[in-house]
mmCIF file of C-alpha atoms in Angstrom:
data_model
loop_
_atom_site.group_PDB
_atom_site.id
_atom_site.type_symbol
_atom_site.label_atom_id
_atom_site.label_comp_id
_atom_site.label_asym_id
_atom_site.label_seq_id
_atom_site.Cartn_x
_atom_site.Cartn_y
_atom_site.Cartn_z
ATOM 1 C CA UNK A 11 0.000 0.000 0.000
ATOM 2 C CA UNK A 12 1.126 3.479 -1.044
ATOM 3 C CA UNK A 13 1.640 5.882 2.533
ATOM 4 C CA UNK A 14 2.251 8.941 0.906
ATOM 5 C CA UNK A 15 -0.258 12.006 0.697
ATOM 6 C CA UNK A 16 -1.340 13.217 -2.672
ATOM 7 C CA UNK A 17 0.968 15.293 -4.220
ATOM 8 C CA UNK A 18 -0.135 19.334 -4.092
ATOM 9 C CA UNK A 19 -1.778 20.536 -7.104
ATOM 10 C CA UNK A 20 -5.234 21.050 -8.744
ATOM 11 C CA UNK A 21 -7.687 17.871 -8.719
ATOM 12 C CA UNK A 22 -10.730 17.433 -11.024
ATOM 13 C CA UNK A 23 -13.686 16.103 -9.700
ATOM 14 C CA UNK A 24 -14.202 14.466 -13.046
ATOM 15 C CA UNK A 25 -17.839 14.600 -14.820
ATOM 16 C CA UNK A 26 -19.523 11.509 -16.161
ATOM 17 C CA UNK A 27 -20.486 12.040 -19.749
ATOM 18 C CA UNK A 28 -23.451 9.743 -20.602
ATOM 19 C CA UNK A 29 -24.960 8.921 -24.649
ATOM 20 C CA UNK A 30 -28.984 9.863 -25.233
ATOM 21 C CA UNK A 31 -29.744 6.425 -23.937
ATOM 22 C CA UNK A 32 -27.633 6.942 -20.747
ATOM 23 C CA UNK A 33 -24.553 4.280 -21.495
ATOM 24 C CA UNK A 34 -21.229 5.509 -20.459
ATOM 25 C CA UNK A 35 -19.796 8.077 -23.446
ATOM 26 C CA UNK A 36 -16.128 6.554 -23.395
ATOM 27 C CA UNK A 37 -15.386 8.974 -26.191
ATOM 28 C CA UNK A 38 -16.275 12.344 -24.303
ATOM 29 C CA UNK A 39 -15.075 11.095 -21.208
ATOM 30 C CA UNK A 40 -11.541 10.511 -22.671
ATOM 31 C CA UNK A 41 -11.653 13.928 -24.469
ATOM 32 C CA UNK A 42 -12.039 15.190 -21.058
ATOM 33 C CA UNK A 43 -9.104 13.121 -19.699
ATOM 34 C CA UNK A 44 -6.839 14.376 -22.521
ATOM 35 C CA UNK A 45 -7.877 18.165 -21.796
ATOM 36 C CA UNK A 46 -7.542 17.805 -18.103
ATOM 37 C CA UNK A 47 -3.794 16.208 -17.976
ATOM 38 C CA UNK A 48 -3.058 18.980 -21.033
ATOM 39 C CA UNK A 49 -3.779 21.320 -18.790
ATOM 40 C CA UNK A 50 -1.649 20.661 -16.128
ATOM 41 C CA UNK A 51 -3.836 18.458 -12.930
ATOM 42 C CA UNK A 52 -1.905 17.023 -10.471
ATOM 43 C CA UNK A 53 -4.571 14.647 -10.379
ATOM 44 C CA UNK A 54 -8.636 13.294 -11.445
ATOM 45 C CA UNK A 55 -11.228 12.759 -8.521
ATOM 46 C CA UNK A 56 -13.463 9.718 -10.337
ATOM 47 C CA UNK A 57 -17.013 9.012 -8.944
ATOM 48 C CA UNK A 58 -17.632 11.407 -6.738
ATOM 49 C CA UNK A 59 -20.396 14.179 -6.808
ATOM 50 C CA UNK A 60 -19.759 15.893 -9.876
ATOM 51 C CA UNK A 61 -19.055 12.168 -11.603
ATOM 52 C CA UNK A 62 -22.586 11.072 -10.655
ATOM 53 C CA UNK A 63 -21.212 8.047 -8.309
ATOM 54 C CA UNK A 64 -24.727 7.580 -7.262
ATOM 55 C CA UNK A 65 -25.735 6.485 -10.114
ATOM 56 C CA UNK A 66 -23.014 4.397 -11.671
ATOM 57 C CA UNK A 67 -22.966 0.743 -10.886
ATOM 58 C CA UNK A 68 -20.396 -1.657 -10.164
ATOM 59 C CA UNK A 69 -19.354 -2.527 -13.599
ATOM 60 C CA UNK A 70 -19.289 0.958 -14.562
ATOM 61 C CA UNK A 71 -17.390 2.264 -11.986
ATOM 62 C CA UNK A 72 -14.739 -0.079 -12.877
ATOM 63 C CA UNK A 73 -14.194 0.781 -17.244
ATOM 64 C CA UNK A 74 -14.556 4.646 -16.314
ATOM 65 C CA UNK A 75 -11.282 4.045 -13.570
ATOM 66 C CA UNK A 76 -9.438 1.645 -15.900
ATOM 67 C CA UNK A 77 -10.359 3.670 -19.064
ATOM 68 C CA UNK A 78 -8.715 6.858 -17.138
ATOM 69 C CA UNK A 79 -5.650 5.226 -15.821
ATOM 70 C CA UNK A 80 -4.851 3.803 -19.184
ATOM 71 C CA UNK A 81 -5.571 6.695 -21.740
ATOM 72 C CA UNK A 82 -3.113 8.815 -19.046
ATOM 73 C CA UNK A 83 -0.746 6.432 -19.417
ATOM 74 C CA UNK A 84 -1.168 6.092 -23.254
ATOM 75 C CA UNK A 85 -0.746 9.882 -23.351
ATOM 76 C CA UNK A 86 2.527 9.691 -21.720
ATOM 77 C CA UNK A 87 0.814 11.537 -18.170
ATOM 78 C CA UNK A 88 2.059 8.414 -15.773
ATOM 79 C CA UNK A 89 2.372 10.452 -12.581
ATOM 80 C CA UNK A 90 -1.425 12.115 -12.831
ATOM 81 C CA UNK A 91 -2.631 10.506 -9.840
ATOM 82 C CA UNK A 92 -6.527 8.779 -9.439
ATOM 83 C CA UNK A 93 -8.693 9.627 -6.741
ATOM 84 C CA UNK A 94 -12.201 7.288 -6.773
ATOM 85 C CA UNK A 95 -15.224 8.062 -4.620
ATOM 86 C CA UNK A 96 -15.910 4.720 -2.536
ATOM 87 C CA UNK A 97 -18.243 6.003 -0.059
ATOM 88 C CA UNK A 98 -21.410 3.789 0.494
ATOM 89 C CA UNK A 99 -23.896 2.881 3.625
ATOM 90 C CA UNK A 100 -21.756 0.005 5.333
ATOM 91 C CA UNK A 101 -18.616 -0.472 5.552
ATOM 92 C CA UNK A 102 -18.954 -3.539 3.892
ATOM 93 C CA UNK A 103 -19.847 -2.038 0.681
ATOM 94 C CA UNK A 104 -17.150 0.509 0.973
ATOM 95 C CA UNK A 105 -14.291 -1.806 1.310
ATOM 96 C CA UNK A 106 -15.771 -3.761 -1.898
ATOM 97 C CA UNK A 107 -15.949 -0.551 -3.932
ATOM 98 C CA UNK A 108 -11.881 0.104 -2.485
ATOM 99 C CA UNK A 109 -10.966 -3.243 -3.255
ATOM 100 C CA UNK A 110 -12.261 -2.597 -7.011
ATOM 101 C CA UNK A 111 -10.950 0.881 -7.070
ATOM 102 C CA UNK A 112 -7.426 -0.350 -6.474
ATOM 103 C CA UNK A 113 -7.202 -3.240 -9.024
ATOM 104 C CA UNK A 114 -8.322 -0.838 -11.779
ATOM 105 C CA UNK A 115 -6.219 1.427 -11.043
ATOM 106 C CA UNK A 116 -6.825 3.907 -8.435
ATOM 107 C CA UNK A 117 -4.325 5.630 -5.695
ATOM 108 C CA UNK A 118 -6.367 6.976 -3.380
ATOM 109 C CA UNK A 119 -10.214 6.094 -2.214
ATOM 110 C CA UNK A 120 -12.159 9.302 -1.675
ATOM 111 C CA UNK A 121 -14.971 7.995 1.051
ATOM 112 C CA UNK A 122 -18.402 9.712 2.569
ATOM 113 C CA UNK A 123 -19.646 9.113 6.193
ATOM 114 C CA UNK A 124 -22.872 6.793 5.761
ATOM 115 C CA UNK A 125 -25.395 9.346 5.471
ATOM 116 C CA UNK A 126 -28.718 7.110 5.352
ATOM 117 C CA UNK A 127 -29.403 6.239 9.076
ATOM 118 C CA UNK A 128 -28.347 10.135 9.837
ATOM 119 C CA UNK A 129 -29.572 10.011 13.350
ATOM 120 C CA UNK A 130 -27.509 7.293 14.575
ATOM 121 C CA UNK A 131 -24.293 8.818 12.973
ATOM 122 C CA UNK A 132 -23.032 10.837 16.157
ATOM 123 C CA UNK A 133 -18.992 11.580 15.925
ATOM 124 C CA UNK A 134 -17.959 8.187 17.627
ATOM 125 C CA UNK A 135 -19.688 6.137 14.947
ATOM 126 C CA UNK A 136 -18.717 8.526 11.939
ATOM 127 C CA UNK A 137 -15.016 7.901 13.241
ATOM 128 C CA UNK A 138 -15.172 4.221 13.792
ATOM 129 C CA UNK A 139 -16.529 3.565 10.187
ATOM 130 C CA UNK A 140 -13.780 5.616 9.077
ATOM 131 C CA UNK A 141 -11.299 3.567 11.083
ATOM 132 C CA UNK A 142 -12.925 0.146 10.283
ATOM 133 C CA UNK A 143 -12.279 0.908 6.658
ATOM 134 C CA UNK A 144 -8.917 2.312 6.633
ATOM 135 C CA UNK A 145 -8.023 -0.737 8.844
ATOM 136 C CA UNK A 146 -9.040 -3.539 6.125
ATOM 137 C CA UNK A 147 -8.786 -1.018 2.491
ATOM 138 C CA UNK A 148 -6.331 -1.897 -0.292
ATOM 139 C CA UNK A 149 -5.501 1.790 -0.774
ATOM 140 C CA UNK A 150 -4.829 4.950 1.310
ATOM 141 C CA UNK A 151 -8.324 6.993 1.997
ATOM 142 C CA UNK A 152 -9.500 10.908 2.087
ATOM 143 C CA UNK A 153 -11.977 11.748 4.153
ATOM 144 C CA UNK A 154 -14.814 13.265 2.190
ATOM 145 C CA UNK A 155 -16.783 16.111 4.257
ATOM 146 C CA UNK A 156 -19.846 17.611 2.182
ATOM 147 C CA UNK A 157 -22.542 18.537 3.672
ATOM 148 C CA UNK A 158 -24.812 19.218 1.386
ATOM 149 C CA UNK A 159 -24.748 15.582 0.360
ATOM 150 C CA UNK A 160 -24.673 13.573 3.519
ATOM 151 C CA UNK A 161 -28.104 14.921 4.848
ATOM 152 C CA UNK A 162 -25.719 17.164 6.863
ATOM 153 C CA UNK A 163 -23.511 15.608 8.775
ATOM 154 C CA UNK A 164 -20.687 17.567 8.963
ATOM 155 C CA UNK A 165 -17.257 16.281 10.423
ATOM 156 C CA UNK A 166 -15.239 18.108 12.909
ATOM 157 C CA UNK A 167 -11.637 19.005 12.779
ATOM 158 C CA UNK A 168 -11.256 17.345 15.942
ATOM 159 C CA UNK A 169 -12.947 13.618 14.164
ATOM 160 C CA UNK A 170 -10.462 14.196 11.512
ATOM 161 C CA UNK A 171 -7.141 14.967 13.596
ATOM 162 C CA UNK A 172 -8.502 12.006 15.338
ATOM 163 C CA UNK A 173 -8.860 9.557 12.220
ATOM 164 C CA UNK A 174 -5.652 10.848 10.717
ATOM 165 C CA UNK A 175 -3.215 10.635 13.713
ATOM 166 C CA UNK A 176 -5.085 6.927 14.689
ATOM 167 C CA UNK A 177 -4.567 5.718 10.925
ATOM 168 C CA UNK A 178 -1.123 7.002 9.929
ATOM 169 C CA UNK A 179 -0.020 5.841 6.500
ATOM 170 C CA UNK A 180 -3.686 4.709 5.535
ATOM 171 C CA UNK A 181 -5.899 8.067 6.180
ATOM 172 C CA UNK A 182 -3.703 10.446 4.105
ATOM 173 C CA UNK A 183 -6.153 13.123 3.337
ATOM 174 C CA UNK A 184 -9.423 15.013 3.572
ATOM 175 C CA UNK A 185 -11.522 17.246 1.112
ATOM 176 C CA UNK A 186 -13.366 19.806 2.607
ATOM 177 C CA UNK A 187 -16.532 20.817 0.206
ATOM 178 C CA UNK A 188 -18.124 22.327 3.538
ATOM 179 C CA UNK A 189 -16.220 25.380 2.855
ATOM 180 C CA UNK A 190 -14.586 25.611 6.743
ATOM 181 C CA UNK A 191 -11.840 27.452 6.723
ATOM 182 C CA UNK A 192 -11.136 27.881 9.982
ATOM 183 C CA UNK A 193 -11.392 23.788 10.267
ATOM 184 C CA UNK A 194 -9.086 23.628 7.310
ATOM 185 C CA UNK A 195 -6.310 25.702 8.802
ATOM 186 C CA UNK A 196 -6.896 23.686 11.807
ATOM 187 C CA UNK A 197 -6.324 20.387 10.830
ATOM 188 C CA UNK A 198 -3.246 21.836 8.483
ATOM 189 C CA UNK A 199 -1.625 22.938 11.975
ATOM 190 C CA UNK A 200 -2.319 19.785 14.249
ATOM 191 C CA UNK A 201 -1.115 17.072 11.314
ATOM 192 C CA UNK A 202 2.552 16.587 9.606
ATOM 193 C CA UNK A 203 2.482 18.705 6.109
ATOM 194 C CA UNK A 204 4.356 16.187 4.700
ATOM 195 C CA UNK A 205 2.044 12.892 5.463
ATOM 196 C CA UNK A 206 -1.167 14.726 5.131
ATOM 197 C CA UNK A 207 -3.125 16.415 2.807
ATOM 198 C CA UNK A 208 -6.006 18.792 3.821
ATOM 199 C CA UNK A 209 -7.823 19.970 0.491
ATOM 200 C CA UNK A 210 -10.116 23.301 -0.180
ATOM 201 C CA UNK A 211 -13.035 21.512 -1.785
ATOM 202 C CA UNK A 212 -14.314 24.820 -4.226
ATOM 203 C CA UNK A 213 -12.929 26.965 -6.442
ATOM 204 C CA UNK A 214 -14.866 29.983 -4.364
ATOM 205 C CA UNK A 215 -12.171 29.683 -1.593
ATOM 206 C CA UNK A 216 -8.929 28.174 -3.740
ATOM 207 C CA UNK A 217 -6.614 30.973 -2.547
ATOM 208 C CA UNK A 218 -7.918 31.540 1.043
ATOM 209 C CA UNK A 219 -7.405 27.936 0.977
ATOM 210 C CA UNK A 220 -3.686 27.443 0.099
ATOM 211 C CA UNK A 221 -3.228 30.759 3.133
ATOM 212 C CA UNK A 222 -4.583 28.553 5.240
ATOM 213 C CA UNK A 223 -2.707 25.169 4.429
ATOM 214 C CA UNK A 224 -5.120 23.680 1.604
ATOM 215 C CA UNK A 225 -2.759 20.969 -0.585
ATOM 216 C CA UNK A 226 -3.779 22.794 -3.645
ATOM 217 C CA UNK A 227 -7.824 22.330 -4.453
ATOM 218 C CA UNK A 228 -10.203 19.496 -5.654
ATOM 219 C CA UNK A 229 -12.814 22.121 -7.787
ATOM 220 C CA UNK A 230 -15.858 21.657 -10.073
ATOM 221 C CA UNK A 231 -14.816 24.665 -11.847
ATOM 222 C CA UNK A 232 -11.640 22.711 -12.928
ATOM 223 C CA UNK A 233 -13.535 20.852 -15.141
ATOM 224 C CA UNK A 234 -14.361 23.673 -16.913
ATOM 225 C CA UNK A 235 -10.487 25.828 -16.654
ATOM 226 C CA UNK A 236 -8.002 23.828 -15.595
ATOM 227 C CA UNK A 237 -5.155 25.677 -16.780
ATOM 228 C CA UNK A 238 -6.527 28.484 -14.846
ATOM 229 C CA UNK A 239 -6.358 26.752 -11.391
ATOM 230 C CA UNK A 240 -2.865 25.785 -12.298
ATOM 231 C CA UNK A 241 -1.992 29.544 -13.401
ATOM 232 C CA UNK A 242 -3.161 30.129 -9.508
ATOM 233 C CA UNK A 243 -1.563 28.170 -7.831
ATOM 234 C CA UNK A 244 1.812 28.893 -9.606
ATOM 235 C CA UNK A 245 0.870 32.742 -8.734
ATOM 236 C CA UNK A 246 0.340 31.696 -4.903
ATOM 237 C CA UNK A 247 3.475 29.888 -5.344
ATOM 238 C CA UNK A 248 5.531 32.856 -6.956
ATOM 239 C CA UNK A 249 4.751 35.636 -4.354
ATOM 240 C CA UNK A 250 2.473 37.265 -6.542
ATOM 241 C CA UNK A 251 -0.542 37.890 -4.235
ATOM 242 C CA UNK A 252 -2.024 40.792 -5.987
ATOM 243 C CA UNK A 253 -2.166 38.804 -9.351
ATOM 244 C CA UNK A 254 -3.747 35.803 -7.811
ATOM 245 C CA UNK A 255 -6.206 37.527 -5.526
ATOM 246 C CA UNK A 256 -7.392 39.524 -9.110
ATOM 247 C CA UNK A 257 -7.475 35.858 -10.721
ATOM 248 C CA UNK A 258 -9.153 34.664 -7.645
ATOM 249 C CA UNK A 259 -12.110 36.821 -7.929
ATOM 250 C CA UNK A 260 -12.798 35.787 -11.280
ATOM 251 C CA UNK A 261 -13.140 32.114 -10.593
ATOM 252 C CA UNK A 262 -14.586 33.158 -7.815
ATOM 253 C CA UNK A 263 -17.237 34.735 -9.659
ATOM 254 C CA UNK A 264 -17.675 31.966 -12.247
ATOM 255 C CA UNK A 265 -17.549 29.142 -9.778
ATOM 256 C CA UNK A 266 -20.687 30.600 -8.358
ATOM 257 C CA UNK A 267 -22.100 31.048 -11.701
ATOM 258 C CA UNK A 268 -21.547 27.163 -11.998
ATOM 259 C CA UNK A 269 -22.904 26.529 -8.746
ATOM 260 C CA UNK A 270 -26.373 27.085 -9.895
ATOM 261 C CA UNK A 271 -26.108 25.047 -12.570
ATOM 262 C CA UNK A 272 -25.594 21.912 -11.383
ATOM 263 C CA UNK A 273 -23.735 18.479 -12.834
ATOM 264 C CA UNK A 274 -25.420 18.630 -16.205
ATOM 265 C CA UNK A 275 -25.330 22.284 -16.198
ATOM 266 C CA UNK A 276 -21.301 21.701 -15.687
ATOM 267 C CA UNK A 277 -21.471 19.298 -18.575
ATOM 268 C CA UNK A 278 -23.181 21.290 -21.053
ATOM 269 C CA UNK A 279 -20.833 24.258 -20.424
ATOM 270 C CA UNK A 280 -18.169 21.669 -21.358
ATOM 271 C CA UNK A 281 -19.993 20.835 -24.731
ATOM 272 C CA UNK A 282 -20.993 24.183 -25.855
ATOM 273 C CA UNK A 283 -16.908 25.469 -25.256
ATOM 274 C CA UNK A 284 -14.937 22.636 -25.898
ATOM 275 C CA UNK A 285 -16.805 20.616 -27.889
ATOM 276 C CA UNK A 286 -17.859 17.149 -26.884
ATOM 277 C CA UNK A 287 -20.582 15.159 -24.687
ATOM 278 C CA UNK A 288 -23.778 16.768 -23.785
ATOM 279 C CA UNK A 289 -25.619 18.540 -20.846
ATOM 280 C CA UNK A 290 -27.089 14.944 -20.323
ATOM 281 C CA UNK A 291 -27.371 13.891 -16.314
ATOM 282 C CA UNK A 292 -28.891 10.586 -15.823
ATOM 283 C CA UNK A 293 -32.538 10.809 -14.270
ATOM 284 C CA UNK A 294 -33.380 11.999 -12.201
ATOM 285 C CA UNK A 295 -30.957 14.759 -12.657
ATOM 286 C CA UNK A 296 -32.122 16.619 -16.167
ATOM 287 C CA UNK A 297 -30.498 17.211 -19.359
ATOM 288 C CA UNK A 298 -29.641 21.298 -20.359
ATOM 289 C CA UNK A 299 -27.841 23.095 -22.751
ATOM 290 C CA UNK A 300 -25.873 26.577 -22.987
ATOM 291 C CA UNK A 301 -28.870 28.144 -24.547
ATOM 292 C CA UNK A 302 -31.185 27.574 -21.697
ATOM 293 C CA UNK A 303 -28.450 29.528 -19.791
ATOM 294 C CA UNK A 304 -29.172 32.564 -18.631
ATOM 295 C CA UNK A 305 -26.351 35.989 -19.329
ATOM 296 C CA UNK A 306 -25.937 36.596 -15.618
ATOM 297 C CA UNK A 307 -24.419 32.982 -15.278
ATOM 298 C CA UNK A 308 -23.087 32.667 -18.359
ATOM 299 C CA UNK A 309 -20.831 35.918 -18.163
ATOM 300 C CA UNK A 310 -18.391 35.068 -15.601
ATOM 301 C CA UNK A 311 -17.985 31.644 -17.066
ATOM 302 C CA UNK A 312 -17.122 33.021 -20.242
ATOM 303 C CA UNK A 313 -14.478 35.342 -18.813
ATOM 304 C CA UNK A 314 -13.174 32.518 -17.247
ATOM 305 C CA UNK A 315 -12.541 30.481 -20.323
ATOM 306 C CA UNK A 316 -11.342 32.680 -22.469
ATOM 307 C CA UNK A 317 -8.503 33.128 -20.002
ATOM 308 C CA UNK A 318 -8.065 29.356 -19.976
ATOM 309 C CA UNK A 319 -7.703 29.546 -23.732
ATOM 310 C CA UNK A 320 -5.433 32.393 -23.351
ATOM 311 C CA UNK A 321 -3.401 30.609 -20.980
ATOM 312 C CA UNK A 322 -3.382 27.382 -23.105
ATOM 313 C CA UNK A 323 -2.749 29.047 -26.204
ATOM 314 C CA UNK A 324 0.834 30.892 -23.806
ATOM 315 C CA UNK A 325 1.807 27.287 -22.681
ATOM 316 C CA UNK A 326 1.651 25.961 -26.002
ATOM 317 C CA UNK A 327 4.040 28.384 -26.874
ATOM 318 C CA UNK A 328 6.818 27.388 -23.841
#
């Protein structure tokens, strides 16, 4: 088993790109591989909110990991690491999704507190599922902490300094969608740098996030820019604070934008710029295109990418 934290840089969530009659679209999904790694990710985040892990079954899950890890390696990106939402009720389930994970190809397991019995999840049991499957999982594990899709359970900085300093070696990470801050630069200052990696979990707060000791970002918005986030985080890296925070506010802007879109909205902004898959979400989630957009979201994304084909145009160039 691999004990060493993600390396720092941006992370995809990766979308799911479906055909009209919902099958896996193996075709837009490795167009969005090849733009991704050509745009400088550290790493892709498969099956998890954005990639529709919901409602992906077994089978799937698998060809969508071992497509990725072997069109990277086809394009000569070997070192772009995988990250695969394995989150499910029991830990039963999880560890079966891990084990699968790993043989196709994964690095990391990104994994969800069981959210369906929400009552009965108090801290205790949120931390001893967490332990239970970081005691028996083939690969290291992030702690996943979103809210908004967990019926609200929301996990301390005190659970996860917990978790991480119980499991070293095997709990290597959290992503923080809950947009905390304050719990991110916590956990950043109680656990070793170099063995764990807290990530900002938006765009919204990328650069607040690195300040406060975020291990670069996992962000829907990357989907969309990629280069982008890269160009900030080189800025943050650099010293040049004025540039990023002016940067900053621009995907800060769009990433909201994108926010009330949702998954296929993300999708269909993908199709109308770059040009393949559709705004197609499996049902329940709805199907949309750029035209049913309106200006006041569209606007900020549209500043956003034509700096990301600015920026890609200036690296081509290097």
């Amino acid at each position: 088993m691999a004990t060493t934290k993600p390396p720092f840089g941006v992370y995809t969530p990766l979308v799911t790109f479906f055909k009209e009659d919902e099958s896996l679209d193996l075709d837009a999904i490795k167009a969005h591989i090849k733009r991704m790694a050509e745009g400088g990710v550290a790493g892709l985040v498969l099956q998890g909110s954005n990639g529709e892990a919901p409602h992906l079954d077994h089978g799937e899950r698998i060809n969508i990991i071992q497509t990725t890890r072997s069109y990277l390696n086809e394009l000569g990106f070997t070192t772009v690491k995988l990250i695969v939402g394995c989150g499910a009720a029991s830990v039963r389930e999880t560890l079966v999704l891990i084990s699968e994970a790993s043989q196709a190809g994964a690095d990391y397991a990104l994994v969800l507190p069981p959210a369906y019995w929400t009552a009965a999840m108090t801290p205790a049991v949120v931390e001893n599922f967490f332990s239970s499957v970081a005691a028996e999982a083939k690969i290291p594990l992030l702690i996943y902490n979103f809210p908004g899709v967990t019926s609200g359970i929301d996990i301390s900085s005190d659970s996860i300094v917990r978790l991480a300093k119980s499991n070293p070696g095997k709990i290597v990470g959290c992503k923080l969608t809950c947009g905390n801050l304050g719990k991110l630069q916590r956990v950043w200052s109680c656990l070793p740098e170099d063995s764990f990696a807290a990530f900002a979990g938006k765009s919204d707060f990328m650069l607040p996030g690195l300040v406060a000791g975020s291990n670069g970002v996992i962000a829907a918005l990357a989907n969309v820019v990629p280069a982008l986030h890269v160009r900030l985080l080189n800025l943050w890296q650099d010293g040049k604070l004025q540039e990023a925070r002016q940067l900053q506010s621009k995907l800060s802007n769009a990433d909201g934008a994108l926010q009330k879109v949702g998954v296929a909205g993300v999708k269909a902004v993908i199709s109308h710029f770059f040009g393949y898959g559709t705004g197609r979400g499996r049902r329940p989630l709805g199907t949309t295109t750029v035209q049913a957009l309106n200006r006041e979201i569209l606007e900020p994304l549209e500043d956003v990418i034509q700096l990301e084909k600015k920026q890609r145009s200036r690296l081509s160039r290097i």
